[in-house]
Coordinates of C-alpha atoms in Angstrom, one line a residue:
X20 CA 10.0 -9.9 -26.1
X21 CA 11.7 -9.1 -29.6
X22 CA 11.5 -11.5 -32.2
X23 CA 15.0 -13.3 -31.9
X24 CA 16.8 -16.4 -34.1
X25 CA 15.8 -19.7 -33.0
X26 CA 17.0 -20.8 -29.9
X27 CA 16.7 -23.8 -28.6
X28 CA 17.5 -24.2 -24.4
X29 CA 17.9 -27.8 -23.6
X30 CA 17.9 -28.7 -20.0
X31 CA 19.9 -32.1 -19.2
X32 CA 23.5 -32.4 -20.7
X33 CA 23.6 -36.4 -20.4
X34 CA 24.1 -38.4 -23.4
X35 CA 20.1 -37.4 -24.5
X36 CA 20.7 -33.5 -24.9
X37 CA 24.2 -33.9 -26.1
X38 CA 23.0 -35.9 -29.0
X39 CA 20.2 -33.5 -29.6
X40 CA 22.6 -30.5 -29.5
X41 CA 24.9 -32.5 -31.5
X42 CA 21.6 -32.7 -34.2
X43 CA 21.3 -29.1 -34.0
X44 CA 24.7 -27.7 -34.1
X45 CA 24.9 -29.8 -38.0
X46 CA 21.5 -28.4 -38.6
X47 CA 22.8 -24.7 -38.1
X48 CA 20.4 -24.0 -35.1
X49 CA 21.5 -22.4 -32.2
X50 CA 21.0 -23.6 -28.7
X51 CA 22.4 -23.3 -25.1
X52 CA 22.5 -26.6 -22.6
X53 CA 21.5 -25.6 -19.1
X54 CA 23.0 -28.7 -17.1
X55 CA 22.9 -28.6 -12.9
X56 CA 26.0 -30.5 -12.2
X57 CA 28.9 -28.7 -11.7
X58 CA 30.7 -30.6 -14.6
X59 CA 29.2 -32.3 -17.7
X60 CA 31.6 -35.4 -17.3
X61 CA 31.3 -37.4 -14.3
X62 CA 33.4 -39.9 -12.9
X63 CA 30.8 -41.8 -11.7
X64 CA 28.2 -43.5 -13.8
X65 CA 26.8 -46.8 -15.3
X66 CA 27.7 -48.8 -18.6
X67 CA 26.1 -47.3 -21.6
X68 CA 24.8 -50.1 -24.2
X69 CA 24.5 -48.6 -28.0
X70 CA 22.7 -50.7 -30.1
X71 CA 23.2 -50.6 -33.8
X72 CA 20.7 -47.8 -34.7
X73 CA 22.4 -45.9 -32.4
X74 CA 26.0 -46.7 -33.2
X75 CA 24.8 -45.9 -37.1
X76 CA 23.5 -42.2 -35.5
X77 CA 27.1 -41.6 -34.3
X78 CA 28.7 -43.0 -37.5
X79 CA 26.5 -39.6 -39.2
X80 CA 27.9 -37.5 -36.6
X81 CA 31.0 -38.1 -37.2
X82 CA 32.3 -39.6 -34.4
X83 CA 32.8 -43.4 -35.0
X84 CA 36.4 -43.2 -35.0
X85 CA 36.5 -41.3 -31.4
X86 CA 34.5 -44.3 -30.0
X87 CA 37.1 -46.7 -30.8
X88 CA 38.5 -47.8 -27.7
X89 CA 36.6 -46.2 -25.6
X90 CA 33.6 -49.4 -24.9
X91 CA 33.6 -52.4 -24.5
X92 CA 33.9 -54.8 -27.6
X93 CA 31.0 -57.8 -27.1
X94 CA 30.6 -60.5 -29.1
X95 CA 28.3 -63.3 -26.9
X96 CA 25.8 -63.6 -24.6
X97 CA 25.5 -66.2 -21.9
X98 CA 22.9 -66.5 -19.4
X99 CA 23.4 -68.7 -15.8
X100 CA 21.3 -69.4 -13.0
X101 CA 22.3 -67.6 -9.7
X102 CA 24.7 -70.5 -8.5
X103 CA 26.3 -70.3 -11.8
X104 CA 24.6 -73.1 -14.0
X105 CA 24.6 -72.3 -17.8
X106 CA 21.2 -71.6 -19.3
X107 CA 22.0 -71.3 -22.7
X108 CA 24.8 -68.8 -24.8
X109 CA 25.1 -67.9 -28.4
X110 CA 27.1 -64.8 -30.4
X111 CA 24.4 -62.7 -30.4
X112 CA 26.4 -59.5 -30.8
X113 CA 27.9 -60.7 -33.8
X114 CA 24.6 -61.6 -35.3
X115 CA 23.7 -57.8 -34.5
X116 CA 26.3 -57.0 -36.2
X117 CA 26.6 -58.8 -39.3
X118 CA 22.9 -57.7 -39.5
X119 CA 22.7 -54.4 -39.3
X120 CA 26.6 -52.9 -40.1
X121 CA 27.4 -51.7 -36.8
X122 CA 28.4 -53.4 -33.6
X123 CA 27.0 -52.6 -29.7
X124 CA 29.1 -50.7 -28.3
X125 CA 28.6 -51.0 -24.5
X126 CA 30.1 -47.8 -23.0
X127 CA 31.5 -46.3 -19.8
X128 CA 28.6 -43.5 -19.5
X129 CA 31.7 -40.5 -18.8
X130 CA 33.5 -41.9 -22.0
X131 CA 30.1 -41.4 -24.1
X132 CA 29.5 -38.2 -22.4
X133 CA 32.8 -37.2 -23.9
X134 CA 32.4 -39.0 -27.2
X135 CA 29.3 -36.5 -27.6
X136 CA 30.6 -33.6 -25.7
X137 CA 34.0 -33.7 -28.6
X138 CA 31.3 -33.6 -31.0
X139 CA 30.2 -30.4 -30.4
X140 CA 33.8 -28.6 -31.2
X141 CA 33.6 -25.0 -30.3
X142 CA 30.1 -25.1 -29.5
X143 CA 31.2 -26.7 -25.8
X144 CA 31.4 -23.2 -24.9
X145 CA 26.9 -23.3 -25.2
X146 CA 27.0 -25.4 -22.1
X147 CA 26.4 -23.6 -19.1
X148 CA 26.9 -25.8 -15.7
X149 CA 25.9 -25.7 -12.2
X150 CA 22.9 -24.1 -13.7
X151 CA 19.2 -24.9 -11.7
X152 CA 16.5 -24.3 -13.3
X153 CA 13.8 -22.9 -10.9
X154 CA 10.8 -22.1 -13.5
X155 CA 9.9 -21.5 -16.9
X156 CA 7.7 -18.4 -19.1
X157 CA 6.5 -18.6 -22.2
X158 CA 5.3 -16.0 -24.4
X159 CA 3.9 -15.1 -27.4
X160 CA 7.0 -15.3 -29.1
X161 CA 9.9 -17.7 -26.9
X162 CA 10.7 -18.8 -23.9
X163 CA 12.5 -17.5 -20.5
X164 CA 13.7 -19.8 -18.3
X165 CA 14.7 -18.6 -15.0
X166 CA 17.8 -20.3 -13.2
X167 CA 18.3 -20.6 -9.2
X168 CA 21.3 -17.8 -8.6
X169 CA 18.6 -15.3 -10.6
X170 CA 19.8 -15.4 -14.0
X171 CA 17.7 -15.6 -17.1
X172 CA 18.0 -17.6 -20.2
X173 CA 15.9 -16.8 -23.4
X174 CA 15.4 -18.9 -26.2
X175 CA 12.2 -20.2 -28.8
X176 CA 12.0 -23.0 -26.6
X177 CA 13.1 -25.2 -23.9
X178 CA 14.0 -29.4 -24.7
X179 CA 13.6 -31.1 -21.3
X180 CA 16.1 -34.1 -21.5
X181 CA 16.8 -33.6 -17.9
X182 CA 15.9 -37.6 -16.8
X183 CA 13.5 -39.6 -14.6
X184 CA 13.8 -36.7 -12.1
X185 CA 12.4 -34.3 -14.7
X186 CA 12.4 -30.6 -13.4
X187 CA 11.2 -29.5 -16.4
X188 CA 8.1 -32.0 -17.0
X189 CA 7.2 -30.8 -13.2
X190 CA 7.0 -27.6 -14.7
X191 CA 5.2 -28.4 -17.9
X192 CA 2.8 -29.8 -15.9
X193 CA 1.9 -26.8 -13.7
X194 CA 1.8 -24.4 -17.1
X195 CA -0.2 -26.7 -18.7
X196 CA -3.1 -26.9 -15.5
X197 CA -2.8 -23.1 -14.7
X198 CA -3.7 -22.8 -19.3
X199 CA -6.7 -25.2 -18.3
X200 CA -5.4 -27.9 -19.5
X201 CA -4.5 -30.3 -16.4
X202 CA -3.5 -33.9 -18.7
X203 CA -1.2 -34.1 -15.7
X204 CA -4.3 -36.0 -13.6
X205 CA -4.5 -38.4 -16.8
X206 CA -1.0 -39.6 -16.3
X207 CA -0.6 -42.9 -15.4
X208 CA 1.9 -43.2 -12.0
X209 CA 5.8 -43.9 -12.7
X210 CA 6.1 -46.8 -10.6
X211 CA 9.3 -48.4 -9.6
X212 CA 9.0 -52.6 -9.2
X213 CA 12.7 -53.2 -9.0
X214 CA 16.0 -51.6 -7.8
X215 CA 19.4 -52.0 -9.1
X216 CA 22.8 -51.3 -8.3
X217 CA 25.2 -49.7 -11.2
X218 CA 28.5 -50.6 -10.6
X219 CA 31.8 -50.1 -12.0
X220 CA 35.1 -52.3 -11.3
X221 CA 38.5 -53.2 -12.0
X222 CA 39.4 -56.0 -14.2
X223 CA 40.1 -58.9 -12.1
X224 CA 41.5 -62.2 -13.5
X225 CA 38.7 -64.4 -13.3
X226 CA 36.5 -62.0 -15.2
X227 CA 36.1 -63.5 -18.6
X228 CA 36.2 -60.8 -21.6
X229 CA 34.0 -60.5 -24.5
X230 CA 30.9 -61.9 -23.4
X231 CA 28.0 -60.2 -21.9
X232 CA 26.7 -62.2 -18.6
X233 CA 23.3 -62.5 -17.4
X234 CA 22.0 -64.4 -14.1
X235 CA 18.6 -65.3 -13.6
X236 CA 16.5 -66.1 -10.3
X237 CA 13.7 -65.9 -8.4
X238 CA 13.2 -61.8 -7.7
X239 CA 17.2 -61.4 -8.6
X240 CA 19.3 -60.7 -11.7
X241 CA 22.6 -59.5 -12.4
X242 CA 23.9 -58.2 -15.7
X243 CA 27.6 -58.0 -16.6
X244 CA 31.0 -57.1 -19.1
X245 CA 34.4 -56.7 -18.9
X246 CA 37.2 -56.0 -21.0
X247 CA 40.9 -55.8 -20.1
X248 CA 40.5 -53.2 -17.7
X249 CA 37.5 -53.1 -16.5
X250 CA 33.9 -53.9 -15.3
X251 CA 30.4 -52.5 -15.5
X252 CA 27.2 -54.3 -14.1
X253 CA 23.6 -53.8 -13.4
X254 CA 22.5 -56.0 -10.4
X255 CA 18.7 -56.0 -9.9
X256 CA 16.3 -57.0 -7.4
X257 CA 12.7 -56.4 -6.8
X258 CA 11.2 -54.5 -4.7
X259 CA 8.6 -56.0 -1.8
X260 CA 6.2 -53.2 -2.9
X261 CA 5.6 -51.1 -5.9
X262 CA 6.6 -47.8 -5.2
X263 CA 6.3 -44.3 -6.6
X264 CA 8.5 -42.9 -5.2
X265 CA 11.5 -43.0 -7.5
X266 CA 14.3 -40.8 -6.2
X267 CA 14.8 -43.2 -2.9
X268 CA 18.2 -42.2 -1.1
X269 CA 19.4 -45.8 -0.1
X270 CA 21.2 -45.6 3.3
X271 CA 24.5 -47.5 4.1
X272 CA 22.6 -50.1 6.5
X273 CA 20.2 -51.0 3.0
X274 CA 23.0 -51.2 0.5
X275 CA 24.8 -53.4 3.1
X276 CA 21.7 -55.5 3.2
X277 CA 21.2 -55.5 -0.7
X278 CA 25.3 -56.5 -1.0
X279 CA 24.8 -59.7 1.7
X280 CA 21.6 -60.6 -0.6
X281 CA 24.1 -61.4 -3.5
X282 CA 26.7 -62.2 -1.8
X283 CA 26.3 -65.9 -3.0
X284 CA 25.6 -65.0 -6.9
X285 CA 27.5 -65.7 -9.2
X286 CA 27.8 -62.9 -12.1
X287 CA 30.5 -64.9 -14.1
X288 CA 31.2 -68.2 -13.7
X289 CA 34.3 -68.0 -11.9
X290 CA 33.2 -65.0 -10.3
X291 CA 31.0 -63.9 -7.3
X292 CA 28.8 -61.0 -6.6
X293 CA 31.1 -61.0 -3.6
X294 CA 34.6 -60.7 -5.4
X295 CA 33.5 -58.5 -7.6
X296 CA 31.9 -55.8 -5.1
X297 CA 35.3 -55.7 -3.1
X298 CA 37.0 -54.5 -6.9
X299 CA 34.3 -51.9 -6.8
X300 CA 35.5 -48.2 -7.8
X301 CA 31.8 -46.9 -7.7
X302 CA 28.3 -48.0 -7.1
X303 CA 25.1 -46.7 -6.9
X304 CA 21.6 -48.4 -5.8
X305 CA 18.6 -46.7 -6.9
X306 CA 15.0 -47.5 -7.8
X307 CA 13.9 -48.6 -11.6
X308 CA 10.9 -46.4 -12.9
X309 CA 8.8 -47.9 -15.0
X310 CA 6.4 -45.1 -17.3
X311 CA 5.4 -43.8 -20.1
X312 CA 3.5 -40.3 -20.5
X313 CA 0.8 -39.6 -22.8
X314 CA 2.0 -36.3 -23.3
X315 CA 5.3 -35.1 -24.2
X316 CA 4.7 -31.4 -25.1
X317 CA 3.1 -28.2 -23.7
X318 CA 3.2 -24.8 -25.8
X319 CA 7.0 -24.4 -26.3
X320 CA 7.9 -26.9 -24.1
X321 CA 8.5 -30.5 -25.3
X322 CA 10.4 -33.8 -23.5
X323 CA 12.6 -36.4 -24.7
X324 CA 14.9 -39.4 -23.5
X325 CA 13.5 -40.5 -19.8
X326 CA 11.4 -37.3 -18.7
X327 CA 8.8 -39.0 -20.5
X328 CA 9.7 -42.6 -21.4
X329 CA 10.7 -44.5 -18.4
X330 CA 12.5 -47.8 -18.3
X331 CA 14.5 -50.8 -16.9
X332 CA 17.6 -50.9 -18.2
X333 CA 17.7 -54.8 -18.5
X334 CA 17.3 -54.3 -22.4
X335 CA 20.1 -51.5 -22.7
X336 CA 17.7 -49.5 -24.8
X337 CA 17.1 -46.7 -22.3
X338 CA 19.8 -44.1 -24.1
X339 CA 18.8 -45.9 -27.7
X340 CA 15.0 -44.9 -27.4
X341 CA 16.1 -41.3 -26.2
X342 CA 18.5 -40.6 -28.8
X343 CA 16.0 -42.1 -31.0
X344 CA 13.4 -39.3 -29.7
X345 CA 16.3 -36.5 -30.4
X346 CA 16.8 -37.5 -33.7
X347 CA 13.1 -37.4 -34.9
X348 CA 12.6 -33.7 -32.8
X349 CA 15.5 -32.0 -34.5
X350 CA 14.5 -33.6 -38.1
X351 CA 10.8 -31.7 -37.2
X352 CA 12.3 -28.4 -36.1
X353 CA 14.9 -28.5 -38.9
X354 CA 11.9 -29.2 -41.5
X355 CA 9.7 -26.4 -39.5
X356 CA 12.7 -24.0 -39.7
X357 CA 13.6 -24.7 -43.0
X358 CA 10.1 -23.7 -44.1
X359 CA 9.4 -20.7 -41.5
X360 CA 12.5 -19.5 -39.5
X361 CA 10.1 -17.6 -37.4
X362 CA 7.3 -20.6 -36.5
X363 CA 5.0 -19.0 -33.4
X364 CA 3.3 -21.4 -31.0
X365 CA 1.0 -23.1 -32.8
X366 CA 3.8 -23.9 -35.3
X367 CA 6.2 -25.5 -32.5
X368 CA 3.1 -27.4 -30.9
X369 CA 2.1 -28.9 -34.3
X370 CA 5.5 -29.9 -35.2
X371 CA 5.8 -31.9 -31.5
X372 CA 2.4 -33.6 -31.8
X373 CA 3.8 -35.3 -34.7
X374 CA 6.7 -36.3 -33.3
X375 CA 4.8 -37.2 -29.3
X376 CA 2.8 -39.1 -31.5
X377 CA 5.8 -41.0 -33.3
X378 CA 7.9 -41.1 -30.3
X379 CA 5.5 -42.5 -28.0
X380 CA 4.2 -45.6 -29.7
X381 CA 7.5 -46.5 -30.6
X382 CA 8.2 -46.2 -27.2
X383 CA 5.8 -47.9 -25.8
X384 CA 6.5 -51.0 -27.4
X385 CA 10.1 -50.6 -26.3
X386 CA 9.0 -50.0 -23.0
X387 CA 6.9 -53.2 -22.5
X388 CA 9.8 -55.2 -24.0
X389 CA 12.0 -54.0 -21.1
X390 CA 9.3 -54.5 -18.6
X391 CA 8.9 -58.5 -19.8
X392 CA 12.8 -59.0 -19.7
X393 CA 13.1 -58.0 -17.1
X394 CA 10.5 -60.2 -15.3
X395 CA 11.7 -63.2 -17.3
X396 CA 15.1 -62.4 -16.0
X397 CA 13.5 -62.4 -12.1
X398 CA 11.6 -65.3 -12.5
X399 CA 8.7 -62.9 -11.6
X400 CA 6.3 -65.5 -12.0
X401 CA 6.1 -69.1 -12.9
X402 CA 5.2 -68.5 -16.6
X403 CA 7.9 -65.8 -16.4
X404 CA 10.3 -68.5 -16.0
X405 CA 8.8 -71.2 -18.1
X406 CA 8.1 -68.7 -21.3
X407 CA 12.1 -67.4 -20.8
X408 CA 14.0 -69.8 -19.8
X409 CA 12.1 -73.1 -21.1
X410 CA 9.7 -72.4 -24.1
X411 CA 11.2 -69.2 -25.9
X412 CA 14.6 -70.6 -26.4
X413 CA 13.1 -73.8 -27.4
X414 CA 11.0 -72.3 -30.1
X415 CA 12.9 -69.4 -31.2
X416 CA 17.0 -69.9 -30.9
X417 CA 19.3 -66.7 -30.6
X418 CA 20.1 -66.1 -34.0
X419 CA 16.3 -65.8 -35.5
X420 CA 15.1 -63.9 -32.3
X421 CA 18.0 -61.5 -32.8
X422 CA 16.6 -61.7 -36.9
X423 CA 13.7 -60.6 -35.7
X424 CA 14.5 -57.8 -32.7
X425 CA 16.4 -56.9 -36.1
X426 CA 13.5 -56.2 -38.0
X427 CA 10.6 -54.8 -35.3
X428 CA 13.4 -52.5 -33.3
X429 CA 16.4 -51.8 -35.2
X430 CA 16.2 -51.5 -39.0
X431 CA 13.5 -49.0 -39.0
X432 CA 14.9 -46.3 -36.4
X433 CA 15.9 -42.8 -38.0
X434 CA 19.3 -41.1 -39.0
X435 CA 19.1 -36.9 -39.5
X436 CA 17.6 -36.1 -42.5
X437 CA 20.1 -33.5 -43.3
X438 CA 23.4 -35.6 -42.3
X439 CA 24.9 -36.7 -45.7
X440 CA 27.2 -39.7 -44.7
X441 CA 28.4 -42.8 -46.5
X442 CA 26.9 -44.8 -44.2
X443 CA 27.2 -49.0 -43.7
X444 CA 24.2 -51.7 -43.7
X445 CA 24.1 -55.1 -43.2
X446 CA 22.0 -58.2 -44.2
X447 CA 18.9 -56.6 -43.3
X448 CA 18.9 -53.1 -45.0
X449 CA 17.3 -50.4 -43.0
X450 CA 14.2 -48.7 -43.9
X451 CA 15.7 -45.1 -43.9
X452 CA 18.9 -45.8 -45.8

């Protein structure tokens, strides 16, 4: 294959590989999104929580006057028991955002989609759709990636953002073992402990507005928001048994059974899991996979967003952490380009061991916060509860434990390096200003 311009092909066109095309169209690199659903917006789809970091990433884009009205404005936080009695509540949004600048914006996934998708202009036309990826070459000099009706896509490499379900980690993997390197055997397993069901809703009038709900109890949690005109919620349960096997098809008899199991919670406190389900306009119940890999790149091939950092989404900081990931990789192939516009291998490989090696600690202290909220939020064990529920709160009220998820997670994530923006802070300045 003839030396070409860069070319980046990007499999995935969720909210991860629309912000990292978004990076690359203001960098002035080229790439093409290869996405299999037949349309990039979906009406289905869970709520979307941006934390501040994130929020400030769009700001850069560009785009922080098309989110207006488009999520769901939050300003407290209030956790209950199952039948409804108050733990504790405090305005813990607002601290965020008197901290750090920029609210949470806690989106319908299709409206971010579109946020993102906007953002591209007349680059939506690089998006091809319904498009399968079956394998993947690399040579000396790029990448061909061949798709399931026989067409083939070139490029200087591929960007797996393509989710838990990862087609293009699968394949990683195999190139990787068949070059004599199998790291895929050192992988830890991507288990899945709990399930949830993603829901969205109609407002109904007992559904109070502004505040973010959480339920806890023994093996059950429910998370929840509204505003005027709607509902999203993540309803979690865990699992009798670990599990690896993450892409579970839930039959109507087993979502019936998971439905009866909350039938009696209640998500608000004057509503019930009950009331709530029979305003449902779409729901989904799937397994939670918990995992992250030790390695995120292979030859011209690297990963981002959940191919290779796996979550619960009882933090909300599934999206953040992969946007996070995005920004970095397009920072390292804008710096690699801008030095060497034709990098070969070892070039591409060096610039994504730097940023694995970022990426994945950050991660993986990201990761095992999810993994002990979401345990505390199940009263998964007696010192689950006590620690949550009793001691923590106790010891550390809302404001200076959002002072300090502040300083270890927020202030210190990235922007581009090549997005000039007037940009806002708040009373903790970031570290990359």
């Amino acid at each position: 294959m003839t030396q070409k311009k860069f070319r980046a092909i990007i499999i995935g066109g969720g909210p991860v590989g629309l912000a990292i095309a978004n990076g690359l169209d203001r960098a002035g690199l080229d790439f093409l999104i290869l996405e299999r659903h037949p349309t990039i917006i979906s009406e289905s789809g869970a709520g979307i929580m941006l934390w501040p970091h994130t929020v400030r990433i769009f700001d850069q884009l560009g785009l922080a006057e098309a989110c207006e009205g488009r999520y769901i404005p939050l300003y407290d936080k209030a956790s209950m028991r199952l039948d409804g009695t108050p733990i504790r509540e405090s305005s813990i949004f607002k601290f965020l955002s008197e901290n750090h600048g920029y609210p949470c914006m806690n989106f319908p996934r299709p409206l971010l989609v579109q946020t993102l998708l906007e953002g591209l202009g007349a680059n939506k036309a690089k998006i091809r759709t319904g498009a399968n990826i079956e394998d993947i070459e690399m040579t000396e000099k790029g990448v061909r990636v061949h798709l399931h009706d026989g067409s083939v896509e070139e490029g200087s490499i591929v960007i797996g953002a393509d989710g838990v379900h990862s087609k293009t980690r699968t394949i990683m993997q195999r190139l990787a073992e068949e070059a004599g390197d199998n790291f895929a055997k050192e992988e830890e397993p991507i288990v899945s402990n709990y399930q949830i069901m993603y829901g969205r809703a109609k407002h109904v009038p007992n559904a109070d507005i502004g505040t973010f709900f959480e339920t806890h109890g023994t093996y059950m949690s429910s998370q929840i928001s509204a505003d005027k005109n709607r509902m999203h919620f993540g309803i979690y349960r865990k699992l009798p048994n670990p599990t690896t096997i993450s892409k579970k098809e839930y039959s109507e008899a087993e979502v019936a059974e998971f439905v009866k199991a909350f039938s009696n919670v209640m998500v608000m406190p004057r509503l019930s899991f009950a009331e709530l389900y029979e305003n449902c306009e779409w729901t989904k119940l799937v397994n939670q996979p918990e995992g992250l890999l030790e390695h995120w790149y292979h030859g011209r091939i690297v990963l981002a967003g959940d191919s290779c950092a796996m979550m619960t989404a009882a933090a909300g900081m599934g999206v953040n952490t992969g946007i996070q990931s995005a920004v970095l990789l397009v920072n390292k192939l804008y710096e690699l380009l801008t030095d060497n516009p034709n990098p070969d291998t070892e070039a591409f490989e060096s610039a994504f061991e730097e940023y694995q090696n970022t990426r994945r600690e950050e991660a993986r202290h990201i990761c095992g916060l999810a993994a002990r909220m979401i345990r505390i939020n199940t009263w998964d064990s007696y010192m689950s509860w006590l620690v949550g529920d009793v001691v923590f709160p106790w010891i550390l009220p809302d404001e200076k434990m959002i002072g300090r998820a502040g300083n270890e997670i927020v202030r210190g994530m990235r922007k581009f390096s090549f997005i000039e923006a007037n940009l806002k802070s708040g009373k903790i300045p970031w570290t990359h200003p």
